Coordinates of N, CA, C and O and ligand atoms in Angstrom, one line a residue:
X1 N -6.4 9.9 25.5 CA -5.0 10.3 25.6 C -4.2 9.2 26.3 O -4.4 8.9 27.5
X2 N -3.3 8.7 25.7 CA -2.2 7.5 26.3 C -1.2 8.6 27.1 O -1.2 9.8 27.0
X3 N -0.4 7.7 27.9 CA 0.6 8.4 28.7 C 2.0 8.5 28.1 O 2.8 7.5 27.7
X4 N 2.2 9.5 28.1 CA 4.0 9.2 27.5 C 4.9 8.7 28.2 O 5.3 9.5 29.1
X5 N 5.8 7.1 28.0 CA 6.7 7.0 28.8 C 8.2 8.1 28.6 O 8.4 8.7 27.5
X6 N 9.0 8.1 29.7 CA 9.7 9.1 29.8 C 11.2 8.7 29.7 O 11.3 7.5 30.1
X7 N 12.0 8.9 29.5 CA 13.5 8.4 29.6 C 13.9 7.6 30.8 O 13.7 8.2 31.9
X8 N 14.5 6.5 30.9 CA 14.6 6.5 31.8 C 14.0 4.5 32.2 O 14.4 3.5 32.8
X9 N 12.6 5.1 31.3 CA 11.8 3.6 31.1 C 12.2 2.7 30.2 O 12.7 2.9 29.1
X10 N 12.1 1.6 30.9 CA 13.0 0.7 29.9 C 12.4 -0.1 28.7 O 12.8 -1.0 28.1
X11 N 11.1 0.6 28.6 CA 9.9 -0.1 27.5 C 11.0 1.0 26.1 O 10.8 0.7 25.0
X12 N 11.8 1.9 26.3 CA 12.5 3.2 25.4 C 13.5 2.4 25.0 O 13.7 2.5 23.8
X13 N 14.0 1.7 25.4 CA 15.3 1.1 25.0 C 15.2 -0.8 24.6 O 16.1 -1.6 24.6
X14 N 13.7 -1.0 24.3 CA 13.8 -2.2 23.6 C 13.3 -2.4 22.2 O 12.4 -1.8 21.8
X15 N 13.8 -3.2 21.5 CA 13.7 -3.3 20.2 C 11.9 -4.2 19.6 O 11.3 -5.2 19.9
X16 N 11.6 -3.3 19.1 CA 10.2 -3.6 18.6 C 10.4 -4.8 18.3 O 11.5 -5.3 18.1
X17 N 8.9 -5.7 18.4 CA 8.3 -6.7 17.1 C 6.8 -6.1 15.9 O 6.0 -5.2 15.9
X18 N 7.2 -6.9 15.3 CA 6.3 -6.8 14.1 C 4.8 -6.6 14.5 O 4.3 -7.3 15.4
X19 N 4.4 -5.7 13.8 CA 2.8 -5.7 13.8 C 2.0 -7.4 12.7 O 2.7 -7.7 11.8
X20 N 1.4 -7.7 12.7 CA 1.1 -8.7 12.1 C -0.2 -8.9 11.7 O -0.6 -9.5 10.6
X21 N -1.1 -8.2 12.9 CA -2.3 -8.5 12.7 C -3.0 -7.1 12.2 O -2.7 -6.1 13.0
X22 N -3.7 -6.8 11.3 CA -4.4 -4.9 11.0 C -5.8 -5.2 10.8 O -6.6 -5.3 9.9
X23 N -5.8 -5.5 12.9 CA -7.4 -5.5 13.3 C -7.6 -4.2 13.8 O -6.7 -3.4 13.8
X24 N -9.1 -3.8 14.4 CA -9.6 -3.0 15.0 C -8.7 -2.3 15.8 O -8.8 -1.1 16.0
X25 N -7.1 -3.5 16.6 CA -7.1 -3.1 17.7 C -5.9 -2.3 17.3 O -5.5 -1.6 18.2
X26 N -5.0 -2.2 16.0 CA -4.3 -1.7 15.6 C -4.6 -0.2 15.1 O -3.8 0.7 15.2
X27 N -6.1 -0.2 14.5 CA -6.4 0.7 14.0 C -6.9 2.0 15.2 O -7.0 3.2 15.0
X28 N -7.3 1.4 16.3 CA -7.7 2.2 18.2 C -6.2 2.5 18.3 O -6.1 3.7 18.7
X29 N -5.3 2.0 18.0 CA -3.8 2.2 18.7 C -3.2 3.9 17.7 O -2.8 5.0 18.1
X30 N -3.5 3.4 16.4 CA -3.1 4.4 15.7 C -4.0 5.8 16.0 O -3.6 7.0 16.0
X31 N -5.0 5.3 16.4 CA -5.7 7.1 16.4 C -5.4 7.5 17.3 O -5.1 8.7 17.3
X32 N -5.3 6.6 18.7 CA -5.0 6.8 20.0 C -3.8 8.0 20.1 O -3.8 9.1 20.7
X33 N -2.5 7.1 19.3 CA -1.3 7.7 18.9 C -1.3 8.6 18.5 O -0.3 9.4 18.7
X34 N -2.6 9.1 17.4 CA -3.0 10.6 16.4 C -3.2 11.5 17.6 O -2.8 12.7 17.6
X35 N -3.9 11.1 18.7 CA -4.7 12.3 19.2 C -3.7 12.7 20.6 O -3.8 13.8 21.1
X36 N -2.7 11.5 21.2 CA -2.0 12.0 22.0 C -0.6 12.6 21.5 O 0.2 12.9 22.3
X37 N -0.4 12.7 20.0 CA 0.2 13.7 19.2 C -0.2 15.0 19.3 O 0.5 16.0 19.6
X38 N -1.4 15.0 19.0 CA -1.7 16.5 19.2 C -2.1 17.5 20.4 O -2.1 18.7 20.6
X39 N -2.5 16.2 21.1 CA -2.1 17.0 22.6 C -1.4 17.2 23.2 O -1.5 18.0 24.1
X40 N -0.1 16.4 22.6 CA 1.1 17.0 23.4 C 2.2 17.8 22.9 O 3.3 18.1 23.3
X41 N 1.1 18.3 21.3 CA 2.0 19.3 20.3 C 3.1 18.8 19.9 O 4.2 19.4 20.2
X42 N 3.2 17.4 19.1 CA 4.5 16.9 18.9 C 4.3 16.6 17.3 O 3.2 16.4 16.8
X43 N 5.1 16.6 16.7 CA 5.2 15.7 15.1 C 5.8 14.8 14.7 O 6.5 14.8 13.6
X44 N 5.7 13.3 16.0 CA 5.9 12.1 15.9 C 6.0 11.6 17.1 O 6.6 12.0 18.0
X45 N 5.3 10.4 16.9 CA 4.8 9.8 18.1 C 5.5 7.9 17.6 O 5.4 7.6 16.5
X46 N 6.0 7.2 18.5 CA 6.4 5.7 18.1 C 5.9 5.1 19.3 O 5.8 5.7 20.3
X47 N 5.4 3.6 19.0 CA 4.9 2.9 19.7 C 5.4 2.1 21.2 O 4.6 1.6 21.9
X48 N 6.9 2.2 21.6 CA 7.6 2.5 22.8 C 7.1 3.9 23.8 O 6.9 4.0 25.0
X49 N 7.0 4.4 23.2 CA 6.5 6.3 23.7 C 5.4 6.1 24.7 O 5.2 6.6 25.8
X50 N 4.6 5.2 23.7 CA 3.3 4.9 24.7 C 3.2 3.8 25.4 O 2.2 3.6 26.1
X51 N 4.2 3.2 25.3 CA 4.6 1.6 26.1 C 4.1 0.5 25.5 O 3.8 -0.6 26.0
X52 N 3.9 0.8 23.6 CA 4.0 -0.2 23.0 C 4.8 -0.9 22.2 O 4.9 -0.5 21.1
X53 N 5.6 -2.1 22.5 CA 6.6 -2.6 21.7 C 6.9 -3.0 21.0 O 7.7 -3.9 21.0
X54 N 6.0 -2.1 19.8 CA 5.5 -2.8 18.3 C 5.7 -1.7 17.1 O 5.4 -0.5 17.2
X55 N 6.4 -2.4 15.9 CA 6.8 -1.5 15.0 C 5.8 -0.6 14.0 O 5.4 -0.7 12.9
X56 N 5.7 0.5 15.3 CA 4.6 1.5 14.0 C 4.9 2.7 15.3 O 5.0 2.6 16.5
X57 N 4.8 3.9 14.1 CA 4.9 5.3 14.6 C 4.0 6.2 13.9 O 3.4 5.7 13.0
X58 N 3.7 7.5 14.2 CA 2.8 8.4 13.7 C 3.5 9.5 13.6 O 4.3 9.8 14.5
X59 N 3.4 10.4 12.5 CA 4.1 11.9 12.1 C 2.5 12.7 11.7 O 1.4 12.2 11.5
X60 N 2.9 13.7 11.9 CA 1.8 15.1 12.0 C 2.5 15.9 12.0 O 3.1 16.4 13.0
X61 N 2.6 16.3 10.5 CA 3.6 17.9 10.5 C 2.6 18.8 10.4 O 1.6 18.3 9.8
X62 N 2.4 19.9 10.7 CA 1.2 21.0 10.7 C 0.8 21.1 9.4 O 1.8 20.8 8.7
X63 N -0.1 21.3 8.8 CA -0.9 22.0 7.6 C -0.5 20.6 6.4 O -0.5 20.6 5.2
X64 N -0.1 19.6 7.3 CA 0.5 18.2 6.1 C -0.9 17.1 6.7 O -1.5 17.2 7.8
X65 N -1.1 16.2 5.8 CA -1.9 15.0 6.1 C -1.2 13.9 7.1 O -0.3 13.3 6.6
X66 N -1.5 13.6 8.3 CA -0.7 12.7 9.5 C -0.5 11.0 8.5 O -1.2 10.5 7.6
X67 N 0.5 10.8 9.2 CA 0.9 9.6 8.5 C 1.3 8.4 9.5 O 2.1 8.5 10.5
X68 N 0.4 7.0 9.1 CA 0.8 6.1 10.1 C 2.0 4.8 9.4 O 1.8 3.9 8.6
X69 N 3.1 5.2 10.0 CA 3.9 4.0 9.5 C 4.0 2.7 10.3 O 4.1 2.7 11.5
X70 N 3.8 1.5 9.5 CA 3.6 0.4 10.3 C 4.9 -0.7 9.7 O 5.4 -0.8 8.6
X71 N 5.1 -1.3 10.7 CA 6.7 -2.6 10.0 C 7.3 -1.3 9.4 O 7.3 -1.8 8.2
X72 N 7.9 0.2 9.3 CA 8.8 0.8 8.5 C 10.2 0.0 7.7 O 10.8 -1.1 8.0
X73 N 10.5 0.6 6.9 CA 12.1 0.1 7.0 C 12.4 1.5 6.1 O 11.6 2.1 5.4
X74 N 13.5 1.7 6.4 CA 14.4 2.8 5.8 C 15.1 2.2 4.6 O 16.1 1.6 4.9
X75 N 14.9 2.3 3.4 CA 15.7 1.6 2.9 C 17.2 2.2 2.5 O 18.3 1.7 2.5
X76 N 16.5 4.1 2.2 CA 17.4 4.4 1.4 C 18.0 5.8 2.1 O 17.1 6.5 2.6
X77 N 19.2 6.2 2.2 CA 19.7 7.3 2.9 C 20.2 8.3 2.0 O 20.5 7.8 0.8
X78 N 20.3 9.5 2.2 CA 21.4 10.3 1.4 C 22.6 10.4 1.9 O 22.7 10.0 3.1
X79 N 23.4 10.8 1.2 CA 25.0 10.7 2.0 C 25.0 12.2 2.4 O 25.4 12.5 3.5
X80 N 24.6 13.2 1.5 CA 24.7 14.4 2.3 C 23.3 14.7 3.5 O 22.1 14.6 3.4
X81 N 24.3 15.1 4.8 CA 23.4 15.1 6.2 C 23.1 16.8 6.6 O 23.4 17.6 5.7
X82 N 22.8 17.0 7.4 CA 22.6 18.3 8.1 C 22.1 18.0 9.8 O 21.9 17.0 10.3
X83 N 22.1 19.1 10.2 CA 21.9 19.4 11.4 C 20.6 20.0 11.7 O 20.0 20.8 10.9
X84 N 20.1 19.6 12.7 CA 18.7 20.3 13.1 C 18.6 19.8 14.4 O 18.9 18.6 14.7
X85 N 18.0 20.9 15.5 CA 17.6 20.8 16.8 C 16.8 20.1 17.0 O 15.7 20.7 16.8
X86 N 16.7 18.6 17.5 CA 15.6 17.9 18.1 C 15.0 17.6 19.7 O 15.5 17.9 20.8
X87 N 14.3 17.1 19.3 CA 13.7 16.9 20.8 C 12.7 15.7 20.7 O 12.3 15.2 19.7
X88 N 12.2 15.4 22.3 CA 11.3 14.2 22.0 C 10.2 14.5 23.5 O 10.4 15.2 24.5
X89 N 9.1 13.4 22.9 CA 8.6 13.8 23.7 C 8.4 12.9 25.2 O 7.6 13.1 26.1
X90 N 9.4 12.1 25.1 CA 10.0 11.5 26.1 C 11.2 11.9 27.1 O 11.4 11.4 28.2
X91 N 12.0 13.1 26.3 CA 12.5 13.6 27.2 C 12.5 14.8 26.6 O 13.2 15.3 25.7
X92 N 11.3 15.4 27.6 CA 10.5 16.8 27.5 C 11.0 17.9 27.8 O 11.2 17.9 29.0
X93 N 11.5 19.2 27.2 CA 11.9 20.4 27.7 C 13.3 20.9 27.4 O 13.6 22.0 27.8
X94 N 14.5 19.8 26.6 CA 15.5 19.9 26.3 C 15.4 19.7 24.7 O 14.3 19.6 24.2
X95 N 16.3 19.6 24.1 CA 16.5 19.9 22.6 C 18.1 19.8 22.5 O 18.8 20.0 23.5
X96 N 18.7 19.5 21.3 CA 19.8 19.0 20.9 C 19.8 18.9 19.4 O 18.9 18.5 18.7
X97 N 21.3 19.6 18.9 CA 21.3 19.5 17.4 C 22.2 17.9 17.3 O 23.2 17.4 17.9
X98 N 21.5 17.5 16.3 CA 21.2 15.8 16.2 C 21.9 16.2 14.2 O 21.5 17.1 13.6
X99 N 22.9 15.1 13.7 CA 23.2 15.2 12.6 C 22.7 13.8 12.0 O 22.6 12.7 12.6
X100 N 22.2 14.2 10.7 CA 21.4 12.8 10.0 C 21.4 12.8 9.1 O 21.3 14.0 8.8
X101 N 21.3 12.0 8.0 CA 20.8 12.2 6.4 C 19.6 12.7 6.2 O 18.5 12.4 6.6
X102 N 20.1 14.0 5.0 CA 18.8 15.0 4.6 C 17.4 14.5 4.5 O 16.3 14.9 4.8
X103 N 18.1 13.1 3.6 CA 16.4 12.5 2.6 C 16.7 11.3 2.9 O 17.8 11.0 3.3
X104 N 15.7 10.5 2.9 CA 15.1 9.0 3.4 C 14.2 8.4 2.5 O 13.3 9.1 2.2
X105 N 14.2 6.9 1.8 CA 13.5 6.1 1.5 C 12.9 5.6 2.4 O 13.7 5.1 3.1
X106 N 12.0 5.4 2.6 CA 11.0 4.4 3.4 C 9.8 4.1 2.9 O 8.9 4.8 2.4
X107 N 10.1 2.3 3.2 CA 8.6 1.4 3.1 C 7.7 1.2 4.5 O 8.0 1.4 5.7
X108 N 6.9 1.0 4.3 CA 6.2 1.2 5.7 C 4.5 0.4 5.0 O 4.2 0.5 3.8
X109 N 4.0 -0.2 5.7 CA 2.5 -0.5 6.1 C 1.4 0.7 6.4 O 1.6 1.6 7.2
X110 N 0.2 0.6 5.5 CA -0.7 1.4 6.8 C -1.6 0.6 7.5 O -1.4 -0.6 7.4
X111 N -2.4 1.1 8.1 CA -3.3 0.5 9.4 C -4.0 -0.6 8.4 O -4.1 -1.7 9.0
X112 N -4.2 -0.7 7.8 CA -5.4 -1.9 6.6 C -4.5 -3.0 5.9 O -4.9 -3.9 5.2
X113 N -2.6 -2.5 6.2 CA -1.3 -3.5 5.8 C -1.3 -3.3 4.7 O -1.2 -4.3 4.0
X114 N -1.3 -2.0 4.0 CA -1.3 -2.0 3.0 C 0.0 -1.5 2.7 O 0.3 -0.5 3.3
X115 N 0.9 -1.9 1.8 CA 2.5 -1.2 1.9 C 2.5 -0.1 0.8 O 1.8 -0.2 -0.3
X116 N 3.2 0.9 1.2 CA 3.2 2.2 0.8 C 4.9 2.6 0.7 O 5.6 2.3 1.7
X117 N 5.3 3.1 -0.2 CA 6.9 4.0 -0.1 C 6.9 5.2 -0.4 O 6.6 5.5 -1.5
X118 N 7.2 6.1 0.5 CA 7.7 7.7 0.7 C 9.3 8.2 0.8 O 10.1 7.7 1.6
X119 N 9.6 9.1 -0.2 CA 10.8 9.3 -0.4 C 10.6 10.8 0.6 O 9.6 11.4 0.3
X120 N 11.5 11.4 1.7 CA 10.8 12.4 2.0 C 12.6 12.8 2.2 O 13.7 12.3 2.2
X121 N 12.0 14.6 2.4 CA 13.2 15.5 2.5 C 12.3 16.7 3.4 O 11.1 17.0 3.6
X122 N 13.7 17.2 4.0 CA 13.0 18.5 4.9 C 12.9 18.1 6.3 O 13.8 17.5 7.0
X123 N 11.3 18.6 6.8 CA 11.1 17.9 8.0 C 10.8 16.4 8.4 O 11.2 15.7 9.4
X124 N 9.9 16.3 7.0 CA 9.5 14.8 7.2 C 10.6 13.7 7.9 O 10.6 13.0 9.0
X125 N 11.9 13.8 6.5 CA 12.5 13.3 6.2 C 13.6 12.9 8.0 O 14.1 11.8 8.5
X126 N 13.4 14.2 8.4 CA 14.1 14.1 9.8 C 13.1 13.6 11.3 O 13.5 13.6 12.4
X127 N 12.1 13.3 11.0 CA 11.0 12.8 12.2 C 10.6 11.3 11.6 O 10.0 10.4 12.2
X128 N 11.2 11.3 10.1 CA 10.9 9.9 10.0 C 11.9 8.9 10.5 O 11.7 7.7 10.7
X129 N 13.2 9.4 10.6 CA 14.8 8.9 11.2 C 14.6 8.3 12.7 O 14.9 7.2 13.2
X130 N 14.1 9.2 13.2 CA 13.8 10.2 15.1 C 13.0 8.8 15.1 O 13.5 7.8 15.5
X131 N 11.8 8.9 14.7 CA 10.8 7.6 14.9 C 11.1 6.3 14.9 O 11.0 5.4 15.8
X132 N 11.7 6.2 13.4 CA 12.4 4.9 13.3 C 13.2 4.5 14.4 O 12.8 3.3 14.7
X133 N 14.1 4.9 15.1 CA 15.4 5.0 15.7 C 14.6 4.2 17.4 O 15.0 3.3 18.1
X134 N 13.2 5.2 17.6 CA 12.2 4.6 18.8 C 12.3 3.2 18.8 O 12.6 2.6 19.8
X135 N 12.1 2.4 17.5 CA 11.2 1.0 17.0 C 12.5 0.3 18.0 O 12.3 -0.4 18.9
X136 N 14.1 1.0 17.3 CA 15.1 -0.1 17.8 C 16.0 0.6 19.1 O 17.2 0.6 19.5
X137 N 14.9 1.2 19.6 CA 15.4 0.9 21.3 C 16.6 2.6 21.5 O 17.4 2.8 22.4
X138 N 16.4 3.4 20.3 CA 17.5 4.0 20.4 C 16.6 6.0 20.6 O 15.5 6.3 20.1
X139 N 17.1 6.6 21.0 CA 17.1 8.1 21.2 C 17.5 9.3 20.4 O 18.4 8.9 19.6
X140 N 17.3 10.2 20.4 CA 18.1 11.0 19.9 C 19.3 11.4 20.3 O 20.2 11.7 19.5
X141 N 19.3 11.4 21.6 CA 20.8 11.7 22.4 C 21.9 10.7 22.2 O 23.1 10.9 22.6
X142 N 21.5 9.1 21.4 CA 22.5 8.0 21.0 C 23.2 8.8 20.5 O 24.1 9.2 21.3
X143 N 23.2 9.3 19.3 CA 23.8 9.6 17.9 C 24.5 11.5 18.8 O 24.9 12.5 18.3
X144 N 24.3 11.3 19.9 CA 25.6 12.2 20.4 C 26.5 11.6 21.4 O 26.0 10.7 22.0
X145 N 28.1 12.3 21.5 CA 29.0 12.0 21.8 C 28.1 11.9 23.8 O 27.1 12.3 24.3
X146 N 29.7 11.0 24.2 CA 28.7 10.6 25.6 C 28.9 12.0 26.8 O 28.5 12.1 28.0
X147 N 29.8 13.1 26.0 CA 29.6 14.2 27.0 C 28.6 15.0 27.1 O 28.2 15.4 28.2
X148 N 27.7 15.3 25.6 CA 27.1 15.9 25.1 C 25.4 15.2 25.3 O 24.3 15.8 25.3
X149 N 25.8 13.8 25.5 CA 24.5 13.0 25.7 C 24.1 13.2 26.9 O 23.0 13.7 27.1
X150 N 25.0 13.0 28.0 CA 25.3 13.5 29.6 C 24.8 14.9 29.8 O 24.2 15.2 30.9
X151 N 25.0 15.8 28.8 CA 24.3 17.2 29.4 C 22.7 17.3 29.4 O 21.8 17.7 30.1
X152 N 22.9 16.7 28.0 CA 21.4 16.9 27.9 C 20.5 16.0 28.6 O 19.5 16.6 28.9
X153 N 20.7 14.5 29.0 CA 20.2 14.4 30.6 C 20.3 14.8 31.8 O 19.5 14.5 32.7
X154 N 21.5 15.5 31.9 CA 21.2 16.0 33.1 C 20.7 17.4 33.2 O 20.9 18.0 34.3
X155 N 20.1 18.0 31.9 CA 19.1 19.2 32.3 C 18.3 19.0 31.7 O 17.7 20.0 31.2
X156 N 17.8 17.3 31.5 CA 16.3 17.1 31.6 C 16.0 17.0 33.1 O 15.0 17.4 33.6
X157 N 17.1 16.2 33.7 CA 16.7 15.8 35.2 C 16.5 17.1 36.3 O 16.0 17.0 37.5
X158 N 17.0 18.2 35.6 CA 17.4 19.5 36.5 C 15.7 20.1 36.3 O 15.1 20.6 37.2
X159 N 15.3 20.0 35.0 CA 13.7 20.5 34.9 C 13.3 19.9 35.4 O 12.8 20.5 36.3
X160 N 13.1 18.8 35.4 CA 12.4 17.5 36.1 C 12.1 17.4 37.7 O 11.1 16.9 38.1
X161 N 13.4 17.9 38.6 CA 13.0 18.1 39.6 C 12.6 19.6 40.0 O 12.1 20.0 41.1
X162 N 12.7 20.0 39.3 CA 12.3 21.9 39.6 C 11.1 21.6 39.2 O 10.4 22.4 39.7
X163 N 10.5 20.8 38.3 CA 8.8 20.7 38.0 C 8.1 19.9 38.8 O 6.9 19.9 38.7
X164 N 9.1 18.8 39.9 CA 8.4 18.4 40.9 C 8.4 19.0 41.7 O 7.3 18.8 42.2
X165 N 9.0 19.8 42.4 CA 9.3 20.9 43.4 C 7.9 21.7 43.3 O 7.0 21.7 44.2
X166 N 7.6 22.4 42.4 CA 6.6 23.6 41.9 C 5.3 22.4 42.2 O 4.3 22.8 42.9
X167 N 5.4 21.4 41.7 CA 4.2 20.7 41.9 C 3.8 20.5 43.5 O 2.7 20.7 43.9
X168 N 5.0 20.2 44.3 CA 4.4 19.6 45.6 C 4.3 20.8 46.2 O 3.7 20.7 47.3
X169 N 4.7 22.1 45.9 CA 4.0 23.4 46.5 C 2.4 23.1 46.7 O 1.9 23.1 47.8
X170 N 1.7 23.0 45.8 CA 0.8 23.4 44.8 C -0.5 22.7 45.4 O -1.6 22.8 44.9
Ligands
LIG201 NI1 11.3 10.8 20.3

Protein backbone atom coordinates (compact mmCIF):
# COMPACT_ATOMS: atom_id res chain seq x y z
CA UNK A 1 0.00 0.00 0.00
CA UNK A 2 1.67 3.39 -1.16
CA UNK A 3 0.62 6.61 0.65
CA UNK A 4 -1.59 9.04 -0.85
CA UNK A 5 -0.20 12.46 -1.18
CA UNK A 6 -2.86 15.00 -0.22
CA UNK A 7 -3.62 18.55 -1.50
CA UNK A 8 -1.68 20.75 -0.65
CA UNK A 9 1.63 18.70 -1.74
CA UNK A 10 3.45 20.07 -4.24
CA UNK A 11 4.48 16.61 -5.91
CA UNK A 12 0.01 17.53 -7.08
CA UNK A 13 0.78 20.35 -8.90
CA UNK A 14 3.81 19.32 -11.08
CA UNK A 15 3.83 18.36 -14.56
CA UNK A 16 4.81 14.67 -15.26
CA UNK A 17 7.81 13.21 -17.37
CA UNK A 18 7.74 10.41 -19.62
CA UNK A 19 7.87 6.86 -18.59
CA UNK A 20 10.69 5.47 -20.89
CA UNK A 21 11.87 2.52 -19.47
CA UNK A 22 8.92 -0.82 -19.13
CA UNK A 23 11.18 -2.60 -16.59
CA UNK A 24 10.29 -4.63 -13.64
CA UNK A 25 10.25 -1.35 -11.87
CA UNK A 26 7.42 0.07 -13.80
CA UNK A 27 5.53 -2.97 -13.78
CA UNK A 28 5.92 -3.05 -9.18
CA UNK A 29 4.74 0.67 -9.64
CA UNK A 30 1.61 -0.30 -11.64
CA UNK A 31 0.38 -3.04 -9.29
CA UNK A 32 1.46 -1.13 -6.35
CA UNK A 33 -0.97 1.70 -7.88
CA UNK A 34 -3.74 -1.45 -8.52
CA UNK A 35 -3.77 -2.50 -4.97
CA UNK A 36 -3.61 1.01 -3.25
CA UNK A 37 -6.80 1.66 -5.57
CA UNK A 38 -8.57 -0.77 -4.01
CA UNK A 39 -7.82 -0.06 -0.74
CA UNK A 40 -8.76 3.11 -0.81
CA UNK A 41 -12.04 2.25 -2.82
CA UNK A 42 -11.16 4.59 -5.63
CA UNK A 43 -11.54 4.18 -9.61
CA UNK A 44 -8.35 6.06 -10.45
CA UNK A 45 -5.24 6.40 -9.24
CA UNK A 46 -2.14 8.81 -11.14
CA UNK A 47 1.29 8.68 -10.46
CA UNK A 48 1.60 12.34 -8.54
CA UNK A 49 -1.15 10.72 -5.99
CA UNK A 50 1.61 8.49 -4.88
CA UNK A 51 4.51 10.95 -5.23
CA UNK A 52 5.35 9.85 -8.55
CA UNK A 53 6.13 12.26 -11.29
CA UNK A 54 5.68 10.16 -14.09
CA UNK A 55 3.12 9.90 -16.83
CA UNK A 56 0.91 6.77 -16.02
CA UNK A 57 -2.33 6.36 -14.15
CA UNK A 58 -4.63 3.36 -13.16
CA UNK A 59 -8.65 3.08 -13.56
CA UNK A 60 -10.72 0.21 -11.85
CA UNK A 61 -14.24 0.65 -12.50
CA UNK A 62 -16.14 -2.24 -10.52
CA UNK A 63 -17.23 -5.47 -12.41
CA UNK A 64 -14.73 -3.74 -15.54
CA UNK A 65 -11.06 -5.10 -16.23
CA UNK A 66 -8.49 -2.28 -14.42
CA UNK A 67 -6.55 -0.43 -16.94
CA UNK A 68 -2.93 0.87 -16.87
CA UNK A 69 -2.36 4.02 -18.95
CA UNK A 70 1.19 4.84 -19.51
CA UNK A 71 2.63 8.28 -21.65
CA UNK A 72 -1.57 8.85 -22.14
CA UNK A 73 -2.59 11.54 -24.56
CA UNK A 74 -6.10 12.49 -25.09
CA UNK A 75 -6.40 12.94 -28.52
CA UNK A 76 -9.94 13.28 -29.14
CA UNK A 77 -12.88 15.17 -27.22
CA UNK A 78 -16.58 15.43 -27.76
CA UNK A 79 -18.01 18.85 -27.90
CA UNK A 80 -21.05 17.77 -26.05
CA UNK A 81 -20.08 17.78 -22.02
CA UNK A 82 -22.09 16.89 -18.87
CA UNK A 83 -21.85 17.15 -15.36
CA UNK A 84 -21.02 14.66 -12.72
CA UNK A 85 -19.91 14.82 -9.05
CA UNK A 86 -16.21 14.13 -8.54
CA UNK A 87 -13.88 13.66 -6.05
CA UNK A 88 -10.29 12.56 -5.58
CA UNK A 89 -8.54 10.76 -3.54
CA UNK A 90 -6.24 13.45 -2.60
CA UNK A 91 -8.65 15.59 -1.39
CA UNK A 92 -10.72 13.09 0.59
CA UNK A 93 -14.30 13.52 1.83
CA UNK A 94 -15.57 16.40 -0.42
CA UNK A 95 -17.04 16.02 -3.91
CA UNK A 96 -17.87 18.61 -6.59
CA UNK A 97 -19.92 18.72 -9.82
CA UNK A 98 -17.02 19.07 -12.39
CA UNK A 99 -18.20 19.81 -16.31
CA UNK A 100 -16.23 17.86 -19.15
CA UNK A 101 -16.50 16.21 -22.37
CA UNK A 102 -18.84 13.08 -22.43
CA UNK A 103 -16.38 10.87 -24.60
CA UNK A 104 -12.63 10.80 -24.95
CA UNK A 105 -10.05 9.32 -27.44
CA UNK A 106 -7.10 8.23 -25.82
CA UNK A 107 -3.67 6.68 -26.68
CA UNK A 108 -1.84 5.48 -23.93
CA UNK A 109 1.09 2.65 -23.40
CA UNK A 110 0.79 -0.51 -21.28
CA UNK A 111 3.26 -1.73 -18.67
CA UNK A 112 5.31 -4.00 -21.57
CA UNK A 113 5.00 -0.16 -23.95
CA UNK A 114 2.83 -1.53 -25.85
CA UNK A 115 0.51 1.37 -27.36
CA UNK A 116 -3.12 0.78 -27.17
CA UNK A 117 -6.29 3.38 -28.20
CA UNK A 118 -9.64 3.44 -26.15
CA UNK A 119 -12.45 5.54 -27.28
CA UNK A 120 -14.47 5.60 -23.86
CA UNK A 121 -17.94 7.16 -22.84
CA UNK A 122 -19.80 7.12 -19.42
CA UNK A 123 -17.75 6.60 -16.46
CA UNK A 124 -14.56 5.61 -18.00
CA UNK A 125 -14.63 8.37 -20.16
CA UNK A 126 -14.88 10.85 -17.03
CA UNK A 127 -11.90 9.18 -14.73
CA UNK A 128 -9.94 9.01 -17.81
CA UNK A 129 -10.03 13.20 -18.06
CA UNK A 130 -9.67 13.35 -13.86
CA UNK A 131 -6.40 11.23 -14.29
CA UNK A 132 -5.03 12.80 -17.19
CA UNK A 133 -5.45 16.30 -15.71
CA UNK A 134 -3.02 14.63 -12.32
CA UNK A 135 -0.11 13.93 -15.11
CA UNK A 136 -0.25 17.99 -15.79
CA UNK A 137 -0.20 19.23 -12.28
CA UNK A 138 -3.91 20.08 -12.40
CA UNK A 139 -7.15 18.95 -9.98
CA UNK A 140 -10.48 18.70 -10.26
CA UNK A 141 -11.37 21.91 -8.36
CA UNK A 142 -9.08 23.81 -11.46
CA UNK A 143 -11.89 23.49 -13.87
CA UNK A 144 -14.10 25.37 -11.05
CA UNK A 145 -14.65 29.02 -10.70
CA UNK A 146 -12.25 30.43 -7.76
CA UNK A 147 -15.33 30.79 -5.37
CA UNK A 148 -16.49 27.46 -5.76
CA UNK A 149 -12.79 26.03 -5.84
CA UNK A 150 -12.36 28.01 -2.29
CA UNK A 151 -15.38 26.14 -0.81
CA UNK A 152 -14.57 23.06 -1.58
CA UNK A 153 -11.06 23.45 0.11
CA UNK A 154 -12.13 24.84 2.72
CA UNK A 155 -14.43 21.97 3.79
CA UNK A 156 -11.83 19.65 2.99
CA UNK A 157 -9.66 21.60 5.58
CA UNK A 158 -12.80 21.76 8.01
CA UNK A 159 -12.90 17.64 7.86
CA UNK A 160 -9.37 17.57 8.09
CA UNK A 161 -9.09 19.23 11.28
CA UNK A 162 -12.21 17.63 12.97
CA UNK A 163 -10.41 14.21 11.84
CA UNK A 164 -7.36 15.47 13.66
CA UNK A 165 -9.09 16.48 16.66
CA UNK A 166 -10.98 12.87 16.97
CA UNK A 167 -7.58 11.44 16.36
CA UNK A 168 -5.64 13.13 19.22
CA UNK A 169 -8.58 12.16 21.60
CA UNK A 170 -7.94 8.68 20.89
NI1 LIG B 1 -7.82 12.77 -8.38
Amino acid sequence: MLDIYKIGDEVLTEKCSDITEFDEAVRMLSDAMLDTLEEADGVGLAGPQVGVSKKIFVVHIRGEKPIVFINPSIIATSIETGVYEEGCLSIPGVYHDVVRPLRVTIQAQDVNGKAFTIEADGLLARVIQHENDHLYGKLYIDHLDEKERDKVIRAYEKKNRIRRRQKARV
